[in-house]
Short mmCIF file of C-alpha atoms and ligand atoms in Angstrom, two decimals:
data_model
loop_
_atom_site.label_atom_id
_atom_site.label_comp_id
_atom_site.label_asym_id
_atom_site.label_seq_id
_atom_site.Cartn_x
_atom_site.Cartn_y
_atom_site.Cartn_z
CA MET A 975 6.42 22.86 12.69
CA PRO A 976 5.54 19.27 13.78
CA ASP A 977 7.35 18.05 17.29
CA VAL A 978 9.02 15.26 15.47
CA HIS A 979 11.79 17.75 14.74
CA ARG A 980 12.91 17.51 18.34
CA ALA A 981 13.50 13.72 17.99
CA LEU A 982 16.67 14.64 15.20
CA PRO A 983 19.05 16.85 16.13
CA VAL A 984 19.94 19.44 12.94
CA ARG A 985 23.07 21.30 12.93
CA ARG A 986 22.47 24.31 10.42
CA LEU A 987 26.02 24.43 8.44
CA ALA A 988 25.48 27.91 6.27
CA PRO A 989 23.46 31.03 7.53
CA THR A 990 20.36 30.12 5.37
CA PHE A 991 20.39 26.55 4.66
CA MET A 992 22.13 23.09 4.86
CA GLY A 993 21.62 20.87 7.74
CA GLU A 994 23.60 17.88 9.21
CA ILE A 995 21.58 15.41 10.80
CA GLU A 996 23.76 14.27 13.41
CA ASP A 997 23.78 10.54 15.11
CA PHE A 998 21.30 8.83 12.78
CA GLN A 999 22.00 5.58 10.82
CA ILE A 1000 19.79 4.87 7.77
CA SER A 1001 18.09 1.57 8.24
CA GLU A 1002 14.75 0.35 7.68
CA PRO A 1003 13.58 0.50 10.93
CA SER A 1004 14.89 4.27 11.49
CA VAL A 1005 13.48 5.53 8.06
CA ALA A 1006 9.86 4.34 9.16
CA GLU A 1007 10.36 5.64 12.38
CA HIS A 1008 11.67 9.35 11.71
CA ARG A 1009 10.20 9.84 8.16
CA ASP A 1010 8.18 12.75 9.00
CA ALA A 1011 11.06 14.42 10.92
CA ILE A 1012 13.70 13.91 7.89
CA LEU A 1013 11.38 15.30 5.70
CA GLY A 1014 10.91 18.17 8.26
CA ALA A 1015 14.66 18.68 7.97
CA PHE A 1016 15.03 18.43 4.69
CA LEU A 1017 12.23 21.01 3.80
CA ASP A 1018 13.68 23.46 6.45
CA HIS A 1019 17.33 23.42 5.46
CA LYS A 1020 17.11 22.74 1.85
CA VAL A 1021 19.88 20.45 1.98
CA ILE A 1022 20.74 17.87 4.25
CA VAL A 1023 23.75 16.06 4.85
CA LEU A 1024 24.32 12.71 6.99
CA ARG A 1025 27.82 11.37 7.72
CA ASP A 1026 28.93 7.60 7.69
CA GLN A 1027 26.23 5.94 6.15
CA ARG A 1028 27.56 2.45 5.24
CA ILE A 1029 24.11 1.36 3.39
CA THR A 1030 23.30 -0.80 0.52
CA PRO A 1031 21.60 0.67 -2.43
CA ASP A 1032 18.16 -1.05 -1.48
CA GLU A 1033 18.59 1.09 1.89
CA LEU A 1034 19.46 4.36 -0.16
CA ALA A 1035 16.35 3.41 -2.37
CA ALA A 1036 13.95 2.94 0.85
CA PHE A 1037 15.62 6.40 2.35
CA GLY A 1038 15.08 7.98 -1.05
CA ALA A 1039 11.35 7.03 -1.15
CA ILE A 1040 10.89 9.81 1.80
CA PHE A 1041 11.18 12.24 -0.92
CA GLY A 1042 9.38 10.85 -3.55
CA GLU A 1043 9.07 8.46 -6.36
CA PRO A 1044 12.56 8.06 -8.45
CA ASP A 1045 13.08 9.26 -11.98
CA PRO A 1046 15.73 7.18 -13.65
CA HIS A 1047 18.34 9.23 -15.53
CA HIS A 1048 17.26 10.51 -18.90
CA ILE A 1049 21.07 9.42 -20.22
CA VAL A 1050 20.74 5.69 -20.33
CA ALA A 1051 24.15 4.82 -20.10
CA MET A 1052 24.25 6.84 -16.76
CA ARG A 1053 22.08 4.30 -15.02
CA HIS A 1054 23.16 1.20 -12.93
CA PRO A 1055 22.74 -1.71 -15.35
CA ASP A 1056 20.52 -3.56 -13.36
CA ARG A 1057 18.51 -0.93 -11.26
CA ALA A 1058 17.31 1.96 -13.32
CA GLU A 1059 16.69 4.24 -10.59
CA LEU A 1060 20.17 4.11 -9.38
CA THR A 1061 22.55 6.62 -11.34
CA ILE A 1062 26.23 5.93 -10.93
CA LEU A 1063 28.34 8.98 -11.14
CA SER A 1064 31.89 8.24 -11.85
CA ASN A 1065 35.11 10.42 -13.23
CA GLN A 1066 36.52 6.91 -14.66
CA ASP A 1067 36.24 5.54 -18.15
CA GLU A 1068 33.15 3.48 -17.95
CA ILE A 1069 31.84 1.11 -20.48
CA GLY A 1070 29.79 2.81 -23.05
CA ARG A 1071 30.01 6.20 -21.73
CA ASN A 1072 30.97 9.45 -23.54
CA PRO A 1073 33.87 10.53 -21.48
CA GLN A 1074 32.17 13.79 -21.36
CA LEU A 1075 30.14 12.49 -18.63
CA LYS A 1076 32.98 11.63 -16.42
CA THR A 1077 32.51 15.60 -15.41
CA LEU A 1078 28.36 15.53 -15.26
CA GLY A 1079 27.51 18.44 -13.34
CA SER A 1080 30.47 20.67 -13.34
CA GLY A 1081 28.52 23.83 -14.11
CA TRP A 1082 25.74 25.47 -12.09
CA HIS A 1083 22.29 23.51 -12.51
CA SER A 1084 19.36 22.21 -10.90
CA ASP A 1085 18.39 18.56 -11.83
CA TYR A 1086 16.09 17.94 -14.58
CA SER A 1087 15.39 21.49 -15.18
CA TYR A 1088 15.19 20.79 -18.77
CA LYS A 1089 12.23 18.44 -18.17
CA ALA A 1090 8.45 19.39 -18.24
CA ILE A 1091 8.47 18.04 -14.59
CA PRO A 1092 11.90 18.75 -12.88
CA ALA A 1093 13.49 16.88 -10.14
CA ALA A 1094 12.10 17.15 -6.29
CA ALA A 1095 15.23 15.97 -4.46
CA THR A 1096 18.45 14.16 -5.39
CA LEU A 1097 20.38 11.98 -3.26
CA LEU A 1098 23.87 11.29 -3.48
CA LEU A 1099 25.72 8.28 -1.72
CA GLY A 1100 29.60 8.91 -1.52
CA VAL A 1101 30.57 5.23 -2.40
CA GLU A 1102 34.30 6.19 -3.36
CA VAL A 1103 35.55 9.69 -2.83
CA PRO A 1104 38.74 11.27 -3.59
CA SER A 1105 41.20 12.36 -0.43
CA HIS A 1106 41.10 16.04 -1.97
CA GLY A 1107 38.86 17.59 -4.35
CA GLY A 1108 35.72 16.50 -5.87
CA ASP A 1109 33.59 18.89 -3.63
CA THR A 1110 30.30 19.69 -4.44
CA LEU A 1111 28.87 23.07 -4.14
CA PHE A 1112 25.44 24.20 -3.10
CA ALA A 1113 23.72 27.55 -3.61
CA ASP A 1114 20.37 28.76 -1.95
CA ALA A 1115 18.14 30.35 -4.84
CA ALA A 1116 15.26 31.09 -2.28
CA ALA A 1117 17.57 33.37 -0.40
CA ALA A 1118 18.87 34.85 -3.41
CA PHE A 1119 15.68 35.78 -4.43
CA SER A 1120 14.21 36.94 -1.45
CA ASP A 1121 16.64 39.34 -1.00
CA LEU A 1122 16.11 41.30 -4.22
CA PRO A 1123 14.61 44.71 -3.85
CA GLU A 1124 10.80 44.18 -4.01
CA ALA A 1125 10.25 46.05 -7.69
CA ARG A 1126 13.01 43.56 -9.04
CA LYS A 1127 10.99 40.86 -7.66
CA ALA A 1128 7.76 41.98 -9.19
CA GLU A 1129 9.65 42.28 -12.89
CA LEU A 1130 10.69 39.03 -12.55
CA ARG A 1131 7.52 37.09 -11.41
CA GLY A 1132 5.86 36.35 -14.66
CA LEU A 1133 8.94 35.91 -16.95
CA ARG A 1134 9.23 32.31 -18.48
CA VAL A 1135 12.49 30.66 -19.10
CA ARG A 1136 13.27 28.30 -22.25
CA HIS A 1137 15.36 25.48 -21.38
CA GLN A 1138 16.61 22.51 -23.30
CA HIS A 1139 18.80 19.57 -22.17
CA ARG A 1140 22.39 20.49 -23.26
CA TRP A 1141 21.43 22.99 -25.61
CA MET A 1142 24.44 25.37 -26.45
CA PRO A 1143 25.10 28.03 -28.73
CA ASP A 1144 28.10 26.07 -30.32
CA ARG A 1145 26.43 23.12 -31.50
CA SER A 1146 30.01 21.58 -31.91
CA HIS A 1147 30.84 22.14 -28.38
CA PRO A 1148 31.74 18.11 -27.42
CA GLY A 1149 29.34 18.60 -24.39
CA ALA A 1150 26.40 19.71 -26.48
CA ARG A 1151 22.97 17.64 -26.98
CA TRP A 1152 23.88 16.77 -30.56
CA ASN A 1153 27.30 15.20 -29.62
CA VAL A 1154 26.62 13.59 -26.16
CA LEU A 1155 22.70 12.12 -26.64
CA THR A 1156 21.66 9.48 -28.78
CA GLU A 1157 18.78 10.16 -31.24
CA ALA A 1158 15.94 8.74 -28.78
CA GLU A 1159 17.32 10.98 -25.86
CA GLN A 1160 17.27 13.97 -28.20
CA ALA A 1161 13.93 13.26 -29.13
CA ALA A 1162 12.88 12.99 -25.58
CA THR A 1163 14.20 15.98 -24.59
CA PRO A 1164 12.45 18.72 -26.34
CA GLU A 1165 12.38 22.45 -25.37
CA VAL A 1166 10.44 23.05 -22.06
CA ILE A 1167 9.33 26.49 -20.44
CA HIS A 1168 9.00 26.94 -16.84
CA PRO A 1169 8.48 30.05 -14.53
CA LEU A 1170 11.74 32.22 -13.62
CA VAL A 1171 10.43 32.48 -10.12
CA ARG A 1172 8.52 29.33 -9.04
CA ARG A 1173 6.89 28.65 -5.63
CA HIS A 1174 7.92 25.66 -3.49
CA PRO A 1175 4.93 23.29 -3.64
CA GLU A 1176 5.35 22.26 0.14
CA THR A 1177 6.53 25.35 1.79
CA GLY A 1178 5.08 27.96 -0.45
CA VAL A 1179 8.55 29.84 -0.47
CA GLU A 1180 9.63 31.80 -3.65
CA SER A 1181 12.41 30.58 -5.69
CA LEU A 1182 14.58 31.81 -8.59
CA PHE A 1183 14.50 28.58 -10.83
CA ILE A 1184 17.29 28.61 -13.20
CA ALA A 1185 20.57 26.77 -14.13
CA PRO A 1186 23.03 29.54 -13.46
CA CYS A 1187 25.33 27.76 -15.62
CA LEU A 1188 23.93 28.87 -19.05
CA LEU A 1189 25.65 26.16 -20.80
CA ALA A 1190 23.09 23.93 -18.71
CA GLY A 1191 20.58 24.26 -21.26
CA LEU A 1192 19.29 27.71 -20.79
CA LYS A 1193 18.17 29.18 -24.42
CA GLY A 1194 16.79 32.52 -23.26
CA ILE A 1195 13.40 33.93 -21.77
CA GLU A 1196 10.06 33.77 -23.52
CA GLY A 1197 8.96 36.88 -25.64
CA MET A 1198 12.45 38.61 -24.86
CA ASP A 1199 15.38 39.36 -27.39
CA GLU A 1200 17.70 36.40 -26.84
CA SER A 1201 20.89 38.50 -26.05
CA ARG A 1202 18.74 40.52 -23.46
CA GLY A 1203 17.08 37.18 -22.36
CA LEU A 1204 20.21 35.43 -21.82
CA ALA A 1205 21.96 38.73 -20.28
CA LEU A 1206 19.40 38.80 -17.62
CA LEU A 1207 19.98 35.21 -16.70
CA GLU A 1208 23.49 35.52 -16.50
CA GLU A 1209 23.25 38.49 -13.89
CA LEU A 1210 20.81 36.41 -11.84
CA GLY A 1211 22.60 33.24 -11.98
CA GLU A 1212 25.99 35.18 -10.73
CA HIS A 1213 23.52 36.71 -8.00
CA ILE A 1214 22.77 33.19 -7.03
CA VAL A 1215 26.19 31.94 -6.72
CA SER A 1216 27.37 34.51 -4.78
CA PRO A 1217 29.53 33.60 -1.93
CA LYS A 1218 26.94 34.64 0.80
CA TYR A 1219 24.58 32.13 -0.75
CA VAL A 1220 27.15 29.21 -1.51
CA TYR A 1221 28.02 26.19 0.85
CA ARG A 1222 30.97 23.73 -0.19
CA HIS A 1223 30.48 20.32 0.81
CA VAL A 1224 33.62 18.22 1.16
CA TRP A 1225 32.75 14.74 1.05
CA LYS A 1226 34.17 12.11 3.20
CA PRO A 1227 33.32 8.03 2.52
CA PHE A 1228 29.95 7.23 2.94
CA ASP A 1229 28.48 10.57 3.21
CA VAL A 1230 24.61 10.96 2.14
CA VAL A 1231 23.73 14.15 0.88
CA VAL A 1232 20.05 15.29 -0.34
CA TRP A 1233 19.27 18.43 -1.81
CA ASP A 1234 15.89 20.11 -2.95
CA ASN A 1235 16.54 20.90 -6.71
CA ARG A 1236 13.11 23.37 -6.26
CA CYS A 1237 14.97 25.94 -4.12
CA THR A 1238 18.76 25.25 -4.59
CA ASN A 1239 21.37 25.16 -7.31
CA HIS A 1240 24.64 22.80 -7.24
CA ARG A 1241 27.73 21.69 -9.13
CA ALA A 1242 29.97 19.29 -9.23
CA THR A 1243 33.66 20.21 -9.42
CA THR A 1244 34.99 16.83 -11.23
CA ASP A 1245 36.13 18.92 -14.23
CA GLN A 1246 39.17 20.07 -11.50
CA LEU A 1247 39.77 16.52 -10.56
CA PRO A 1248 42.48 14.67 -11.38
CA SER A 1249 41.48 10.83 -12.66
CA SER A 1250 43.76 9.52 -10.66
CA GLN A 1251 41.55 10.60 -7.66
CA VAL A 1252 38.71 8.29 -8.20
CA ARG A 1253 35.18 9.45 -7.20
CA ARG A 1254 32.31 7.39 -7.60
CA MET A 1255 28.90 8.06 -6.32
CA TYR A 1256 25.45 6.49 -6.26
CA ARG A 1257 22.38 8.94 -7.24
CA ILE A 1258 18.74 8.90 -6.62
CA THR A 1259 16.69 11.42 -8.18
CA THR A 1260 12.87 11.98 -7.40
CA LYS A 1261 10.19 13.24 -9.63
CA GLY A 1262 8.86 16.46 -8.83
CA THR A 1263 5.87 18.58 -9.94
CA SER A 1264 4.94 20.80 -12.65
CA PRO A 1265 6.59 24.38 -11.33
CA ILE A 1266 4.00 26.76 -9.83
CA PRO A 1267 4.81 30.07 -11.14
CA ALA A 1268 5.11 32.73 -7.95
C1 LIG B 1098 24.44 15.26 -9.94
C2 LIG B 1098 25.30 16.20 -9.64
C3 LIG B 1098 27.24 16.78 -8.22
C4 LIG B 1098 28.41 16.21 -7.67
O1 LIG B 1098 24.66 14.01 -9.83
O2 LIG B 1098 23.08 15.75 -10.22
O3 LIG B 1098 25.00 17.61 -9.88
O4 LIG B 1098 29.43 16.73 -7.09
N1 LIG B 1098 26.29 16.12 -8.96
O5 LIG B 1098 28.72 14.74 -8.31
MN1 LIG B 1099 23.03 17.74 -10.60
#
């Protein structure tokens, strides 16, 4: 990797992934100067953490541009009213939002896996974080694939997964697409099919590409009996989130965390957070590329 790595001290937080970039303040000059090193750290560690970043939405957007072009949240009510590329996560009642959205992301997933072009990176800035709880969990889906026996890897390569945003077997579930999305949002989220094992477009590393939480919109495996497909996805999901591959990020105010959706999964824990503990985050998600089959 290039020498620029030396310019930024990165501390590994978990055995196979997670890097904390220390002594770095996000600002326009620093971002311009260290762009390659930041991107290199992101690709090497899959998730990067930067503490104590008292930055404005403009600075977050300038930092986000390192990781790609912003892709506004598909659910319009999640967007910042004046800046579509900025999503505001909140566990409080927000005007015009379905209360289901207060716990957005509280099941293992990869952002926008239900889109034809899924996300590359997601950045979160902790604007208001609880004193306890509301942690974010991350799992290394590339390490989980790499540890599988060779014969098993060979079986999985070539399979394709059916995804659809908030599809659930029980249509009456309050979080299901028919109850949360507007008609336009439903029309904009048809079923999409992605490889079960994808090759990272920049590092070339293979990774499982699913949402380990089946309720996050997995419909099955193409050409496979539905219950068999879902059982396989469930088994792989459990493997990805085994403790060996999981890291818990405990938020402090003004943390910035950036994760690579192409090789990791994550989940919020706001479903377990009392609403007296206010949690508000700014988020930017960047547009990836069509997943490359392994
Ligand atoms: C997201 C998400 C996790 C969290 O914004 O995509 O999953 O802890 N957030 O809020
Ligand atoms: Mn998410």
